[in-house]
PDB file of C-alpha atoms in Angstrom:
ATOM      1  CA  MET Q 165     146.303  44.072  83.519  1.00 70.00           C
ATOM      2  CA  TRP Q 166     145.086  43.869  87.195  1.00 67.00           C
ATOM      3  CA  LYS Q 167     141.368  44.189  87.693  1.00 69.00           C
ATOM      4  CA  GLN Q 168     139.688  44.305  91.077  1.00 66.00           C
ATOM      5  CA  LYS Q 169     136.908  41.813  91.402  1.00 65.00           C
ATOM      6  CA  ASN Q 170     133.863  41.476  93.723  1.00 62.00           C
ATOM      7  CA  VAL Q 171     133.457  45.180  94.275  1.00 60.00           C
ATOM      8  CA  VAL Q 172     130.008  45.972  95.689  1.00 56.00           C
ATOM      9  CA  ILE Q 173     128.663  49.356  94.613  1.00 79.00           C
ATOM     10  CA  ASN Q 174     125.541  50.118  96.509  1.00 86.00           C
ATOM     11  CA  PRO Q 175     122.933  52.303  94.730  1.00 93.00           C
ATOM     12  CA  TYR Q 176     122.410  55.812  96.079  1.00 95.00           C
ATOM     13  CA  ALA Q 177     120.545  59.058  95.453  1.00 96.00           C
ATOM     14  CA  VAL Q 178     121.575  62.669  96.075  1.00 97.00           C
ATOM     15  CA  ILE Q 179     118.945  65.303  96.697  1.00 97.00           C
ATOM     16  CA  THR Q 180     119.282  69.026  97.118  1.00 97.00           C
ATOM     17  CA  PHE Q 181     116.710  70.984  99.000  1.00 97.00           C
ATOM     18  CA  THR Q 182     115.573  74.642  99.595  1.00 95.00           C
ATOM     19  CA  ARG Q 183     112.636  76.256 101.270  1.00 94.00           C
ATOM     20  CA  SER Q 184     109.402  75.109  99.598  1.00 92.00           C
ATOM     21  CA  ASP Q 185     109.256  78.360  97.574  1.00 93.00           C
ATOM     22  CA  GLY Q 186     112.756  77.748  96.240  1.00 91.00           C
ATOM     23  CA  GLN Q 187     114.416  80.435  98.385  1.00 93.00           C
ATOM     24  CA  LEU Q 188     117.592  79.867 100.374  1.00 94.00           C
ATOM     25  CA  GLN Q 189     116.054  80.696 103.733  1.00 93.00           C
ATOM     26  CA  VAL Q 190     114.623  78.997 106.745  1.00 94.00           C
ATOM     27  CA  ASN Q 191     111.744  80.427 108.807  1.00 93.00           C
ATOM     28  CA  ASN Q 192     111.264  81.149 112.455  1.00 94.00           C
ATOM     29  CA  GLY Q 193     109.062  78.094 113.022  1.00 93.00           C
ATOM     30  CA  MET Q 194     108.572  75.190 110.688  1.00 94.00           C
ATOM     31  CA  THR Q 195     110.094  75.294 107.167  1.00 94.00           C
ATOM     32  CA  LEU Q 196     109.075  72.726 104.570  1.00 95.00           C
ATOM     33  CA  MET Q 197     111.524  71.961 101.785  1.00 96.00           C
ATOM     34  CA  ARG Q 198     111.479  71.608  98.006  1.00 96.00           C
ATOM     35  CA  MET Q 199     113.678  68.755  96.751  1.00 97.00           C
ATOM     36  CA  THR Q 200     115.442  67.985  93.532  1.00 96.00           C
ATOM     37  CA  LEU Q 201     117.114  64.608  92.613  1.00 96.00           C
ATOM     38  CA  THR Q 202     120.560  65.310  91.292  1.00 96.00           C
ATOM     39  CA  HIS Q 203     121.631  61.624  91.176  1.00 95.00           C
ATOM     40  CA  ASN Q 204     119.350  58.598  91.299  1.00 94.00           C
ATOM     41  CA  ASP Q 205     120.315  54.904  90.957  1.00 94.00           C
ATOM     42  CA  PHE Q 206     116.807  53.744  91.935  1.00 93.00           C
ATOM     43  CA  ASN Q 207     114.539  53.251  88.873  1.00 89.00           C
ATOM     44  CA  SER Q 208     111.304  53.712  90.892  1.00 91.00           C
ATOM     45  CA  ALA Q 209     112.332  56.665  93.194  1.00 94.00           C
ATOM     46  CA  SER Q 210     111.073  60.126  92.397  1.00 96.00           C
ATOM     47  CA  ILE Q 211     110.105  63.437  94.049  1.00 97.00           C
ATOM     48  CA  VAL Q 212     106.425  64.247  94.774  1.00 96.00           C
ATOM     49  CA  SER Q 213     104.851  67.225  96.564  1.00 94.00           C
ATOM     50  CA  ASP Q 214     102.105  67.165  99.234  1.00 92.00           C
ATOM     51  CA  ARG Q 215     101.303  68.899 102.531  1.00 91.00           C
ATOM     52  CA  ASN Q 216     104.844  68.017 103.823  1.00 90.00           C
ATOM     53  CA  GLY Q 217     106.627  69.885 100.972  1.00 92.00           C
ATOM     54  CA  SER Q 218     108.566  67.696  98.579  1.00 95.00           C
ATOM     55  CA  ASN Q 219     109.059  63.930  99.373  1.00 96.00           C
ATOM     56  CA  VAL Q 220     111.398  61.258  98.078  1.00 97.00           C
ATOM     57  CA  THR Q 221     109.061  58.451  97.264  1.00 96.00           C
ATOM     58  CA  ASN Q 222     109.141  54.762  95.993  1.00 95.00           C
ATOM     59  CA  LEU Q 223     112.490  53.757  97.271  1.00 96.00           C
ATOM     60  CA  PRO Q 224     112.895  49.938  96.997  1.00 95.00           C
ATOM     61  CA  VAL Q 225     112.282  47.863 100.074  1.00 96.00           C
ATOM     62  CA  GLY Q 226     115.569  47.676 102.084  1.00 96.00           C
ATOM     63  CA  ASP Q 227     117.785  49.444 104.605  1.00 97.00           C
ATOM     64  CA  TYR Q 228     119.317  52.900 103.885  1.00 97.00           C
ATOM     65  CA  SER Q 229     121.831  55.167 105.490  1.00 97.00           C
ATOM     66  CA  VAL Q 230     120.661  58.768 105.165  1.00 98.00           C
ATOM     67  CA  TYR Q 231     122.817  61.866 105.730  1.00 98.00           C
ATOM     68  CA  LEU Q 232     121.488  65.401 105.675  1.00 98.00           C
ATOM     69  CA  THR Q 233     123.502  68.590 105.860  1.00 97.00           C
ATOM     70  CA  LEU Q 234     122.328  72.237 105.895  1.00 96.00           C
ATOM     71  CA  PRO Q 235     124.775  75.210 106.145  1.00 95.00           C
ATOM     72  CA  LEU Q 236     123.101  78.295 107.824  1.00 94.00           C
ATOM     73  CA  SER Q 237     123.795  81.826 108.731  1.00 94.00           C
ATOM     74  CA  SER Q 238     121.544  82.860 111.604  1.00 92.00           C
ATOM     75  CA  ASN Q 239     121.033  84.939 114.708  1.00 91.00           C
ATOM     76  CA  ALA Q 240     121.539  83.320 118.051  1.00 91.00           C
ATOM     77  CA  GLY Q 241     118.887  80.806 118.810  1.00 93.00           C
ATOM     78  CA  TRP Q 242     117.695  77.191 118.527  1.00 94.00           C
ATOM     79  CA  LEU Q 243     118.025  75.431 115.124  1.00 94.00           C
ATOM     80  CA  ASN Q 244     117.056  71.921 114.154  1.00 95.00           C
ATOM     81  CA  LEU Q 245     116.965  69.760 111.099  1.00 96.00           C
ATOM     82  CA  ASN Q 246     114.530  66.855 110.845  1.00 96.00           C
ATOM     83  CA  ILE Q 247     113.588  63.910 108.641  1.00 97.00           C
ATOM     84  CA  GLY Q 248     109.987  62.868 108.387  1.00 96.00           C
ATOM     85  CA  VAL Q 249     108.784  59.418 107.142  1.00 96.00           C
ATOM     86  CA  SER Q 250     105.473  57.893 106.195  1.00 95.00           C
ATOM     87  CA  SER Q 251     104.089  54.550 107.327  1.00 95.00           C
ATOM     88  CA  GLY Q 252     106.040  51.739 105.764  1.00 96.00           C
ATOM     89  CA  ILE Q 253     109.404  53.208 106.906  1.00 97.00           C
ATOM     90  CA  THR Q 254     110.936  52.392 110.270  1.00 96.00           C
ATOM     91  CA  ASN Q 255     113.521  54.792 111.658  1.00 95.00           C
ATOM     92  CA  LEU Q 256     116.414  53.006 113.193  1.00 96.00           C
ATOM     93  CA  GLY Q 257     118.270  56.131 114.327  1.00 95.00           C
ATOM     94  CA  PRO Q 258     117.758  59.780 115.233  1.00 96.00           C
ATOM     95  CA  MET Q 259     114.981  61.774 113.490  1.00 95.00           C
ATOM     96  CA  GLY Q 260     116.500  65.225 114.201  1.00 96.00           C
ATOM     97  CA  SER Q 261     119.644  67.199 114.799  1.00 96.00           C
ATOM     98  CA  GLU Q 262     119.523  70.331 116.884  1.00 94.00           C
ATOM     99  CA  GLN Q 263     121.937  73.167 117.944  1.00 93.00           C
ATOM    100  CA  LEU Q 264     121.678  76.090 120.264  1.00 92.00           C
ATOM    101  CA  THR Q 265     123.840  78.982 118.994  1.00 88.00           C
ATOM    102  CA  GLY Q 266     124.954  81.573 121.448  1.00 86.00           C
ATOM    103  CA  GLU Q 267     125.635  84.365 118.915  1.00 85.00           C
ATOM    104  CA  ASN Q 268     125.061  85.368 115.259  1.00 88.00           C
ATOM    105  CA  GLY Q 269     127.153  83.533 112.747  1.00 87.00           C
ATOM    106  CA  TYR Q 270     127.579  80.421 110.575  1.00 92.00           C
ATOM    107  CA  THR Q 271     126.808  76.885 111.472  1.00 91.00           C
ATOM    108  CA  ARG Q 272     126.071  73.556 109.707  1.00 93.00           C
ATOM    109  CA  LEU Q 273     123.263  71.235 110.876  1.00 95.00           C
ATOM    110  CA  ASN Q 274     124.020  67.560 110.112  1.00 97.00           C
ATOM    111  CA  LEU Q 275     121.866  64.457 110.617  1.00 97.00           C
ATOM    112  CA  ALA Q 276     122.883  60.841 110.007  1.00 98.00           C
ATOM    113  CA  THR Q 277     120.328  58.054 110.430  1.00 97.00           C
ATOM    114  CA  ILE Q 278     119.303  54.668 109.227  1.00 98.00           C
ATOM    115  CA  LEU Q 279     115.874  53.960 107.662  1.00 98.00           C
ATOM    116  CA  ARG Q 280     114.250  50.577 106.949  1.00 98.00           C
ATOM    117  CA  VAL Q 281     111.781  50.749 104.034  1.00 97.00           C
ATOM    118  CA  THR Q 282     109.317  47.785 104.369  1.00 97.00           C
ATOM    119  CA  GLN Q 283     106.856  48.666 101.589  1.00 95.00           C
ATOM    120  CA  THR Q 284     106.782  50.588  98.365  1.00 88.00           C
ATOM    121  CA  ASN Q 285     104.945  53.854  97.881  1.00 92.00           C
ATOM    122  CA  THR Q 286     106.539  55.467 101.031  1.00 95.00           C
ATOM    123  CA  LYS Q 287     107.712  59.069 101.540  1.00 97.00           C
ATOM    124  CA  ILE Q 288     110.719  60.807 103.202  1.00 97.00           C
ATOM    125  CA  TRP Q 289     110.717  64.553 103.709  1.00 97.00           C
ATOM    126  CA  VAL Q 290     112.989  67.215 105.358  1.00 97.00           C
ATOM    127  CA  PHE Q 291     112.062  70.184 107.446  1.00 96.00           C
ATOM    128  CA  THR Q 292     113.453  72.609 110.025  1.00 95.00           C
ATOM    129  CA  ASN Q 293     111.708  73.939 113.050  1.00 93.00           C
ATOM    130  CA  ASN Q 294     113.658  76.871 114.535  1.00 94.00           C
ATOM    131  CA  ASN Q 295     113.066  79.748 116.879  1.00 94.00           C
ATOM    132  CA  VAL Q 296     115.030  82.151 114.611  1.00 94.00           C
ATOM    133  CA  SER Q 297     115.017  82.608 110.882  1.00 93.00           C
ATOM    134  CA  GLY Q 298     118.202  82.091 108.852  1.00 93.00           C
ATOM    135  CA  ILE Q 299     119.801  82.058 105.458  1.00 94.00           C
ATOM    136  CA  MET Q 300     121.032  78.896 103.780  1.00 95.00           C
ATOM    137  CA  ARG Q 301     124.636  79.470 102.679  1.00 94.00           C
ATOM    138  CA  GLU Q 302     123.984  76.932  99.895  1.00 95.00           C
ATOM    139  CA  LYS Q 303     121.355  74.340  99.160  1.00 97.00           C
ATOM    140  CA  GLY Q 304     120.902  71.581 101.694  1.00 97.00           C
ATOM    141  CA  PHE Q 305     121.873  68.047 100.651  1.00 97.00           C
ATOM    142  CA  MET Q 306     120.441  64.632 101.455  1.00 98.00           C
ATOM    143  CA  PHE Q 307     122.413  61.466 100.592  1.00 97.00           C
ATOM    144  CA  ILE Q 308     120.496  58.178 100.588  1.00 97.00           C
ATOM    145  CA  ASN Q 309     122.634  55.071 100.289  1.00 96.00           C
ATOM    146  CA  ARG Q 310     121.241  51.508 100.072  1.00 96.00           C
ATOM    147  CA  LEU Q 311     122.950  49.182 102.564  1.00 94.00           C
ATOM    148  CA  GLY Q 312     123.782  45.540 101.787  1.00 75.00           C
TER     149      GLY Q 312
END
């Protein structure tokens, strides 16, 4: 029987997020998020809450690709999706994604970036900062994949 060898499977985590009160809504202004780990290959990683809403904390030192996606229904306006990081994390890519919508309807905000974690006990959080309110068509997702 043939068996593939030398396959590298990088550890990853999948996180869902909603508004900090658990509702599928975003505010006009800043919205902090509540997060839930739905898959976690990192023994030390967990979710903690503080003034930034929920945070992914204690990822092992290393480089990570991070992808966020948030499907929205909103009025015309400016929408953005952001990732925040504590000291001990260097952002090697964009920190936010934005879209100006010209009419009411559906959209999806996406953000792909690279983070370098240089120490333990760090935090990653997600937030929006819009000039219109909106409804999440489903929970937002964050995918964190260890590189190398």
